[in-house]
């Protein structure tokens, strides 16, 4: 079970970036092995703590660039 915990797959799973078939496998493993569930819970807690302390406001230049590019896509 250590290989699944150290693989980086759990982080991808938590972020919702994993294909559905692989996500089902991770969910199954989390139900089967408490250490996998605990690791997923720790990843979630860490990401939430980071988001609480991070300044998520983009700089003015990043915001302006993003808005220009989005506007160009809408044309």
PDB file of N, CA and C in Angstrom:
ATOM      1  N   UNK A   1       0.814  -1.203   0.000  1.00  0.00           N
ATOM      2  CA  UNK A   1       0.000   0.000   0.000  1.00  0.00           C
ATOM      3  C   UNK A   1       0.854   1.262   0.000  1.00  0.00           C
ATOM      4  N   UNK A   2       2.075   1.129   0.451  1.00  0.00           N
ATOM      5  CA  UNK A   2       2.958   2.286   0.490  1.00  0.00           C
ATOM      6  C   UNK A   2       3.196   2.863  -0.909  1.00  0.00           C
ATOM      7  N   UNK A   3       3.215   1.999  -1.922  1.00  0.00           N
ATOM      8  CA  UNK A   3       3.474   2.492  -3.280  1.00  0.00           C
ATOM      9  C   UNK A   3       2.357   3.403  -3.779  1.00  0.00           C
ATOM     10  N   UNK A   4       1.119   3.113  -3.442  1.00  0.00           N
ATOM     11  CA  UNK A   4       0.014   3.989  -3.857  1.00  0.00           C
ATOM     12  C   UNK A   4       0.080   5.325  -3.111  1.00  0.00           C
ATOM     13  N   UNK A   5       0.524   5.278  -1.866  1.00  0.00           N
ATOM     14  CA  UNK A   5       0.603   6.498  -1.057  1.00  0.00           C
ATOM     15  C   UNK A   5       1.727   7.401  -1.558  1.00  0.00           C
ATOM     16  N   UNK A   6       2.836   6.820  -1.992  1.00  0.00           N
ATOM     17  CA  UNK A   6       3.973   7.632  -2.430  1.00  0.00           C
ATOM     18  C   UNK A   6       3.974   7.932  -3.923  1.00  0.00           C
ATOM     19  N   UNK A   7       3.016   7.409  -4.660  1.00  0.00           N
ATOM     20  CA  UNK A   7       3.010   7.543  -6.122  1.00  0.00           C
ATOM     21  C   UNK A   7       2.620   8.932  -6.634  1.00  0.00           C
ATOM     22  N   UNK A   8       1.887   9.697  -5.819  1.00  0.00           N
ATOM     23  CA  UNK A   8       1.350  10.974  -6.290  1.00  0.00           C
ATOM     24  C   UNK A   8      -0.063  10.839  -6.829  1.00  0.00           C
ATOM     25  N   UNK A   9      -0.528   9.609  -6.975  1.00  0.00           N
ATOM     26  CA  UNK A   9      -1.881   9.386  -7.500  1.00  0.00           C
ATOM     27  C   UNK A   9      -2.964   9.897  -6.558  1.00  0.00           C
ATOM     28  N   UNK A  10      -2.713   9.839  -5.261  1.00  0.00           N
ATOM     29  CA  UNK A  10      -3.745  10.300  -4.322  1.00  0.00           C
ATOM     30  C   UNK A  10      -3.957  11.807  -4.432  1.00  0.00           C
ATOM     31  N   UNK A  11      -2.876  12.536  -4.664  1.00  0.00           N
ATOM     32  CA  UNK A  11      -3.015  13.981  -4.852  1.00  0.00           C
ATOM     33  C   UNK A  11      -3.818  14.276  -6.114  1.00  0.00           C
ATOM     34  N   UNK A  12      -3.532  13.547  -7.171  1.00  0.00           N
ATOM     35  CA  UNK A  12      -4.278  13.730  -8.425  1.00  0.00           C
ATOM     36  C   UNK A  12      -5.746  13.373  -8.209  1.00  0.00           C
ATOM     37  N   UNK A  13      -6.000  12.330  -7.453  1.00  0.00           N
ATOM     38  CA  UNK A  13      -7.368  11.908  -7.122  1.00  0.00           C
ATOM     39  C   UNK A  13      -8.104  13.009  -6.352  1.00  0.00           C
ATOM     40  N   UNK A  14      -7.451  13.539  -5.323  1.00  0.00           N
ATOM     41  CA  UNK A  14      -8.076  14.578  -4.494  1.00  0.00           C
ATOM     42  C   UNK A  14      -8.380  15.820  -5.323  1.00  0.00           C
ATOM     43  N   UNK A  15      -7.506  16.159  -6.243  1.00  0.00           N
ATOM     44  CA  UNK A  15      -7.706  17.343  -7.076  1.00  0.00           C
ATOM     45  C   UNK A  15      -8.742  17.137  -8.174  1.00  0.00           C
ATOM     46  N   UNK A  16      -9.224  15.898  -8.315  1.00  0.00           N
ATOM     47  CA  UNK A  16     -10.243  15.612  -9.323  1.00  0.00           C
ATOM     48  C   UNK A  16      -9.692  15.585 -10.735  1.00  0.00           C
ATOM     49  N   UNK A  17      -8.410  15.298 -10.865  1.00  0.00           N
ATOM     50  CA  UNK A  17      -7.764  15.326 -12.171  1.00  0.00           C
ATOM     51  C   UNK A  17      -7.489  13.926 -12.725  1.00  0.00           C
ATOM     52  N   UNK A  18      -8.040  12.918 -12.073  1.00  0.00           N
ATOM     53  CA  UNK A  18      -7.793  11.537 -12.462  1.00  0.00           C
ATOM     54  C   UNK A  18      -8.955  11.029 -13.306  1.00  0.00           C
ATOM     55  N   UNK A  19      -8.666  10.228 -14.328  1.00  0.00           N
ATOM     56  CA  UNK A  19      -9.752   9.626 -15.113  1.00  0.00           C
ATOM     57  C   UNK A  19     -10.697   8.818 -14.214  1.00  0.00           C
ATOM     58  N   UNK A  20     -11.948   8.745 -14.631  1.00  0.00           N
ATOM     59  CA  UNK A  20     -12.992   8.126 -13.804  1.00  0.00           C
ATOM     60  C   UNK A  20     -12.675   6.681 -13.425  1.00  0.00           C
ATOM     61  N   UNK A  21     -12.140   5.902 -14.357  1.00  0.00           N
ATOM     62  CA  UNK A  21     -11.859   4.496 -14.035  1.00  0.00           C
ATOM     63  C   UNK A  21     -10.783   4.370 -12.966  1.00  0.00           C
ATOM     64  N   UNK A  22      -9.770   5.223 -13.024  1.00  0.00           N
ATOM     65  CA  UNK A  22      -8.729   5.195 -12.001  1.00  0.00           C
ATOM     66  C   UNK A  22      -9.246   5.744 -10.669  1.00  0.00           C
ATOM     67  N   UNK A  23     -10.122   6.751 -10.727  1.00  0.00           N
ATOM     68  CA  UNK A  23     -10.715   7.297  -9.506  1.00  0.00           C
ATOM     69  C   UNK A  23     -11.504   6.238  -8.761  1.00  0.00           C
ATOM     70  N   UNK A  24     -12.207   5.407  -9.505  1.00  0.00           N
ATOM     71  CA  UNK A  24     -12.971   4.328  -8.872  1.00  0.00           C
ATOM     72  C   UNK A  24     -12.044   3.360  -8.148  1.00  0.00           C
ATOM     73  N   UNK A  25     -10.894   3.081  -8.751  1.00  0.00           N
ATOM     74  CA  UNK A  25      -9.927   2.189  -8.112  1.00  0.00           C
ATOM     75  C   UNK A  25      -9.393   2.789  -6.814  1.00  0.00           C
ATOM     76  N   UNK A  26      -9.094   4.083  -6.851  1.00  0.00           N
ATOM     77  CA  UNK A  26      -8.591   4.758  -5.650  1.00  0.00           C
ATOM     78  C   UNK A  26      -9.663   4.748  -4.561  1.00  0.00           C
ATOM     79  N   UNK A  27     -10.905   5.042  -4.924  1.00  0.00           N
ATOM     80  CA  UNK A  27     -12.001   5.024  -3.956  1.00  0.00           C
ATOM     81  C   UNK A  27     -12.158   3.634  -3.344  1.00  0.00           C
ATOM     82  N   UNK A  28     -12.036   2.615  -4.163  1.00  0.00           N
ATOM     83  CA  UNK A  28     -12.123   1.238  -3.684  1.00  0.00           C
ATOM     84  C   UNK A  28     -10.998   0.952  -2.693  1.00  0.00           C
ATOM     85  N   UNK A  29      -9.769   1.358  -3.043  1.00  0.00           N
ATOM     86  CA  UNK A  29      -8.634   1.146  -2.150  1.00  0.00           C
ATOM     87  C   UNK A  29      -8.798   1.912  -0.841  1.00  0.00           C
ATOM     88  N   UNK A  30      -9.360   3.119  -0.919  1.00  0.00           N
ATOM     89  CA  UNK A  30      -9.583   3.914   0.289  1.00  0.00           C
ATOM     90  C   UNK A  30     -10.600   3.241   1.208  1.00  0.00           C
ATOM     91  N   UNK A  31     -11.595   2.587   0.632  1.00  0.00           N
ATOM     92  CA  UNK A  31     -12.571   1.853   1.434  1.00  0.00           C
ATOM     93  C   UNK A  31     -11.960   0.595   2.046  1.00  0.00           C
ATOM     94  N   UNK A  32     -11.025   0.011   1.340  1.00  0.00           N
ATOM     95  CA  UNK A  32     -10.433  -1.253   1.758  1.00  0.00           C
ATOM     96  C   UNK A  32      -9.295  -1.075   2.764  1.00  0.00           C
ATOM     97  N   UNK A  33      -8.514  -0.018   2.584  1.00  0.00           N
ATOM     98  CA  UNK A  33      -7.322   0.187   3.415  1.00  0.00           C
ATOM     99  C   UNK A  33      -7.400   1.515   4.175  1.00  0.00           C
ATOM    100  N   UNK A  34      -7.495   1.459   5.499  1.00  0.00           N
ATOM    101  CA  UNK A  34      -7.592   2.683   6.301  1.00  0.00           C
ATOM    102  C   UNK A  34      -6.412   3.633   6.090  1.00  0.00           C
ATOM    103  N   UNK A  35      -5.222   3.114   5.828  1.00  0.00           N
ATOM    104  CA  UNK A  35      -4.066   3.998   5.646  1.00  0.00           C
ATOM    105  C   UNK A  35      -4.190   4.829   4.373  1.00  0.00           C
ATOM    106  N   UNK A  36      -4.852   4.298   3.354  1.00  0.00           N
ATOM    107  CA  UNK A  36      -5.084   5.076   2.132  1.00  0.00           C
ATOM    108  C   UNK A  36      -6.100   6.173   2.427  1.00  0.00           C
ATOM    109  N   UNK A  37      -7.170   5.840   3.138  1.00  0.00           N
ATOM    110  CA  UNK A  37      -8.179   6.844   3.520  1.00  0.00           C
ATOM    111  C   UNK A  37      -7.546   7.937   4.372  1.00  0.00           C
ATOM    112  N   UNK A  38      -6.697   7.563   5.311  1.00  0.00           N
ATOM    113  CA  UNK A  38      -6.030   8.553   6.167  1.00  0.00           C
ATOM    114  C   UNK A  38      -5.144   9.487   5.343  1.00  0.00           C
ATOM    115  N   UNK A  39      -4.435   8.942   4.379  1.00  0.00           N
ATOM    116  CA  UNK A  39      -3.575   9.769   3.521  1.00  0.00           C
ATOM    117  C   UNK A  39      -4.414  10.735   2.682  1.00  0.00           C
ATOM    118  N   UNK A  40      -5.517  10.265   2.153  1.00  0.00           N
ATOM    119  CA  UNK A  40      -6.417  11.144   1.388  1.00  0.00           C
ATOM    120  C   UNK A  40      -6.931  12.261   2.287  1.00  0.00           C
ATOM    121  N   UNK A  41      -7.328  11.916   3.492  1.00  0.00           N
ATOM    122  CA  UNK A  41      -7.817  12.933   4.438  1.00  0.00           C
ATOM    123  C   UNK A  41      -6.733  13.956   4.770  1.00  0.00           C
ATOM    124  N   UNK A  42      -5.487  13.491   4.908  1.00  0.00           N
ATOM    125  CA  UNK A  42      -4.383  14.417   5.196  1.00  0.00           C
ATOM    126  C   UNK A  42      -4.105  15.333   4.008  1.00  0.00           C
ATOM    127  N   UNK A  43      -4.194  14.801   2.813  1.00  0.00           N
ATOM    128  CA  UNK A  43      -3.988  15.621   1.608  1.00  0.00           C
ATOM    129  C   UNK A  43      -5.059  16.706   1.537  1.00  0.00           C
ATOM    130  N   UNK A  44      -6.302  16.321   1.784  1.00  0.00           N
ATOM    131  CA  UNK A  44      -7.399  17.292   1.765  1.00  0.00           C
ATOM    132  C   UNK A  44      -7.172  18.367   2.814  1.00  0.00           C
ATOM    133  N   UNK A  45      -6.813  17.969   4.031  1.00  0.00           N
ATOM    134  CA  UNK A  45      -6.588  18.930   5.117  1.00  0.00           C
ATOM    135  C   UNK A  45      -5.439  19.878   4.772  1.00  0.00           C
ATOM    136  N   UNK A  46      -4.390  19.346   4.177  1.00  0.00           N
ATOM    137  CA  UNK A  46      -3.240  20.176   3.796  1.00  0.00           C
ATOM    138  C   UNK A  46      -3.629  21.193   2.731  1.00  0.00           C
ATOM    139  N   UNK A  47      -4.358  20.750   1.725  1.00  0.00           N
ATOM    140  CA  UNK A  47      -4.782  21.673   0.661  1.00  0.00           C
ATOM    141  C   UNK A  47      -5.720  22.754   1.195  1.00  0.00           C
ATOM    142  N   UNK A  48      -6.608  22.373   2.094  1.00  0.00           N
ATOM    143  CA  UNK A  48      -7.506  23.367   2.695  1.00  0.00           C
ATOM    144  C   UNK A  48      -6.738  24.374   3.534  1.00  0.00           C
ATOM    145  N   UNK A  49      -5.769  23.891   4.298  1.00  0.00           N
ATOM    146  CA  UNK A  49      -4.953  24.802   5.109  1.00  0.00           C
ATOM    147  C   UNK A  49      -4.150  25.746   4.226  1.00  0.00           C
ATOM    148  N   UNK A  50      -3.618  25.226   3.137  1.00  0.00           N
ATOM    149  CA  UNK A  50      -2.857  26.070   2.216  1.00  0.00           C
ATOM    150  C   UNK A  50      -3.750  27.116   1.574  1.00  0.00           C
ATOM    151  N   UNK A  51      -4.968  26.742   1.238  1.00  0.00           N
ATOM    152  CA  UNK A  51      -5.859  27.702   0.585  1.00  0.00           C
ATOM    153  C   UNK A  51      -6.309  28.786   1.559  1.00  0.00           C
ATOM    154  N   UNK A  52      -6.366  28.456   2.836  1.00  0.00           N
ATOM    155  CA  UNK A  52      -6.751  29.452   3.836  1.00  0.00           C
ATOM    156  C   UNK A  52      -5.665  30.502   4.036  1.00  0.00           C
ATOM    157  N   UNK A  53      -4.412  30.110   3.845  1.00  0.00           N
ATOM    158  CA  UNK A  53      -3.309  31.037   4.099  1.00  0.00           C
ATOM    159  C   UNK A  53      -2.758  31.670   2.838  1.00  0.00           C
ATOM    160  N   UNK A  54      -3.141  31.176   1.686  1.00  0.00           N
ATOM    161  CA  UNK A  54      -2.586  31.687   0.427  1.00  0.00           C
ATOM    162  C   UNK A  54      -3.319  32.945  -0.023  1.00  0.00           C
ATOM    163  N   UNK A  55      -2.574  33.843  -0.612  1.00  0.00           N
ATOM    164  CA  UNK A  55      -3.176  35.019  -1.237  1.00  0.00           C
ATOM    165  C   UNK A  55      -3.520  34.632  -2.662  1.00  0.00           C
ATOM    166  N   UNK A  56      -4.794  34.392  -2.905  1.00  0.00           N
ATOM    167  CA  UNK A  56      -5.228  33.903  -4.206  1.00  0.00           C
ATOM    168  C   UNK A  56      -5.641  35.019  -5.162  1.00  0.00           C
ATOM    169  N   UNK A  57      -5.381  36.244  -4.782  1.00  0.00           N
ATOM    170  CA  UNK A  57      -5.715  37.374  -5.636  1.00  0.00           C
ATOM    171  C   UNK A  57      -4.610  37.562  -6.668  1.00  0.00           C
ATOM    172  N   UNK A  58      -4.952  37.497  -7.952  1.00  0.00           N
ATOM    173  CA  UNK A  58      -3.904  37.663  -8.971  1.00  0.00           C
ATOM    174  C   UNK A  58      -3.431  39.112  -9.027  1.00  0.00           C
ATOM    175  N   UNK A  59      -2.200  39.290  -9.466  1.00  0.00           N
ATOM    176  CA  UNK A  59      -1.688  40.651  -9.646  1.00  0.00           C
ATOM    177  C   UNK A  59      -2.495  41.328 -10.749  1.00  0.00           C
ATOM    178  N   UNK A  60      -2.422  42.646 -10.795  1.00  0.00           N
ATOM    179  CA  UNK A  60      -3.164  43.402 -11.794  1.00  0.00           C
ATOM    180  C   UNK A  60      -2.779  42.987 -13.208  1.00  0.00           C
ATOM    181  N   UNK A  61      -1.474  42.772 -13.449  1.00  0.00           N
ATOM    182  CA  UNK A  61      -1.033  42.411 -14.801  1.00  0.00           C
ATOM    183  C   UNK A  61      -1.541  41.023 -15.196  1.00  0.00           C
ATOM    184  N   UNK A  62      -1.533  40.082 -14.255  1.00  0.00           N
ATOM    185  CA  UNK A  62      -2.054  38.744 -14.555  1.00  0.00           C
ATOM    186  C   UNK A  62      -3.549  38.818 -14.834  1.00  0.00           C
ATOM    187  N   UNK A  63      -4.253  39.572 -14.023  1.00  0.00           N
ATOM    188  CA  UNK A  63      -5.697  39.714 -14.208  1.00  0.00           C
ATOM    189  C   UNK A  63      -6.008  40.344 -15.568  1.00  0.00           C
ATOM    190  N   UNK A  64      -5.294  41.412 -15.926  1.00  0.00           N
ATOM    191  CA  UNK A  64      -5.537  42.086 -17.205  1.00  0.00           C
ATOM    192  C   UNK A  64      -5.231  41.166 -18.389  1.00  0.00           C
ATOM    193  N   UNK A  65      -4.135  40.434 -18.299  1.00  0.00           N
ATOM    194  CA  UNK A  65      -3.777  39.498 -19.370  1.00  0.00           C
ATOM    195  C   UNK A  65      -4.841  38.426 -19.521  1.00  0.00           C
ATOM    196  N   UNK A  66      -5.273  37.884 -18.423  1.00  0.00           N
ATOM    197  CA  UNK A  66      -6.301  36.845 -18.444  1.00  0.00           C
ATOM    198  C   UNK A  66      -7.604  37.380 -19.036  1.00  0.00           C
ATOM    199  N   UNK A  67      -8.008  38.557 -18.619  1.00  0.00           N
ATOM    200  CA  UNK A  67      -9.245  39.136 -19.136  1.00  0.00           C
ATOM    201  C   UNK A  67      -9.150  39.412 -20.638  1.00  0.00           C
ATOM    202  N   UNK A  68      -7.986  39.879 -21.118  1.00  0.00           N
ATOM    203  CA  UNK A  68      -7.781  40.111 -22.553  1.00  0.00           C
ATOM    204  C   UNK A  68      -7.906  38.797 -23.321  1.00  0.00           C
ATOM    205  N   UNK A  69      -7.278  37.761 -22.818  1.00  0.00           N
ATOM    206  CA  UNK A  69      -7.320  36.470 -23.514  1.00  0.00           C
ATOM    207  C   UNK A  69      -8.738  35.883 -23.512  1.00  0.00           C
ATOM    208  N   UNK A  70      -9.438  36.026 -22.410  1.00  0.00           N
ATOM    209  CA  UNK A  70     -10.817  35.542 -22.353  1.00  0.00           C
ATOM    210  C   UNK A  70     -11.712  36.326 -23.302  1.00  0.00           C
ATOM    211  N   UNK A  71     -11.488  37.616 -23.371  1.00  0.00           N
ATOM    212  CA  UNK A  71     -12.263  38.451 -24.281  1.00  0.00           C
ATOM    213  C   UNK A  71     -12.012  38.046 -25.731  1.00  0.00           C
ATOM    214  N   UNK A  72     -10.753  37.761 -26.059  1.00  0.00           N
ATOM    215  CA  UNK A  72     -10.419  37.350 -27.424  1.00  0.00           C
ATOM    216  C   UNK A  72     -11.062  36.014 -27.772  1.00  0.00           C
ATOM    217  N   UNK A  73     -11.190  35.137 -26.821  1.00  0.00           N
ATOM    218  CA  UNK A  73     -11.841  33.837 -27.058  1.00  0.00           C
ATOM    219  C   UNK A  73     -13.327  34.003 -27.356  1.00  0.00           C
ATOM    220  N   UNK A  74     -13.944  35.029 -26.770  1.00  0.00           N
ATOM    221  CA  UNK A  74     -15.372  35.249 -26.923  1.00  0.00           C
ATOM    222  C   UNK A  74     -15.748  35.877 -28.256  1.00  0.00           C
ATOM    223  N   UNK A  75     -14.787  36.304 -29.008  1.00  0.00           N
ATOM    224  CA  UNK A  75     -15.072  36.968 -30.286  1.00  0.00           C
ATOM    225  C   UNK A  75     -15.440  36.007 -31.349  1.00  0.00           C
TER     226      UNK A  75
END
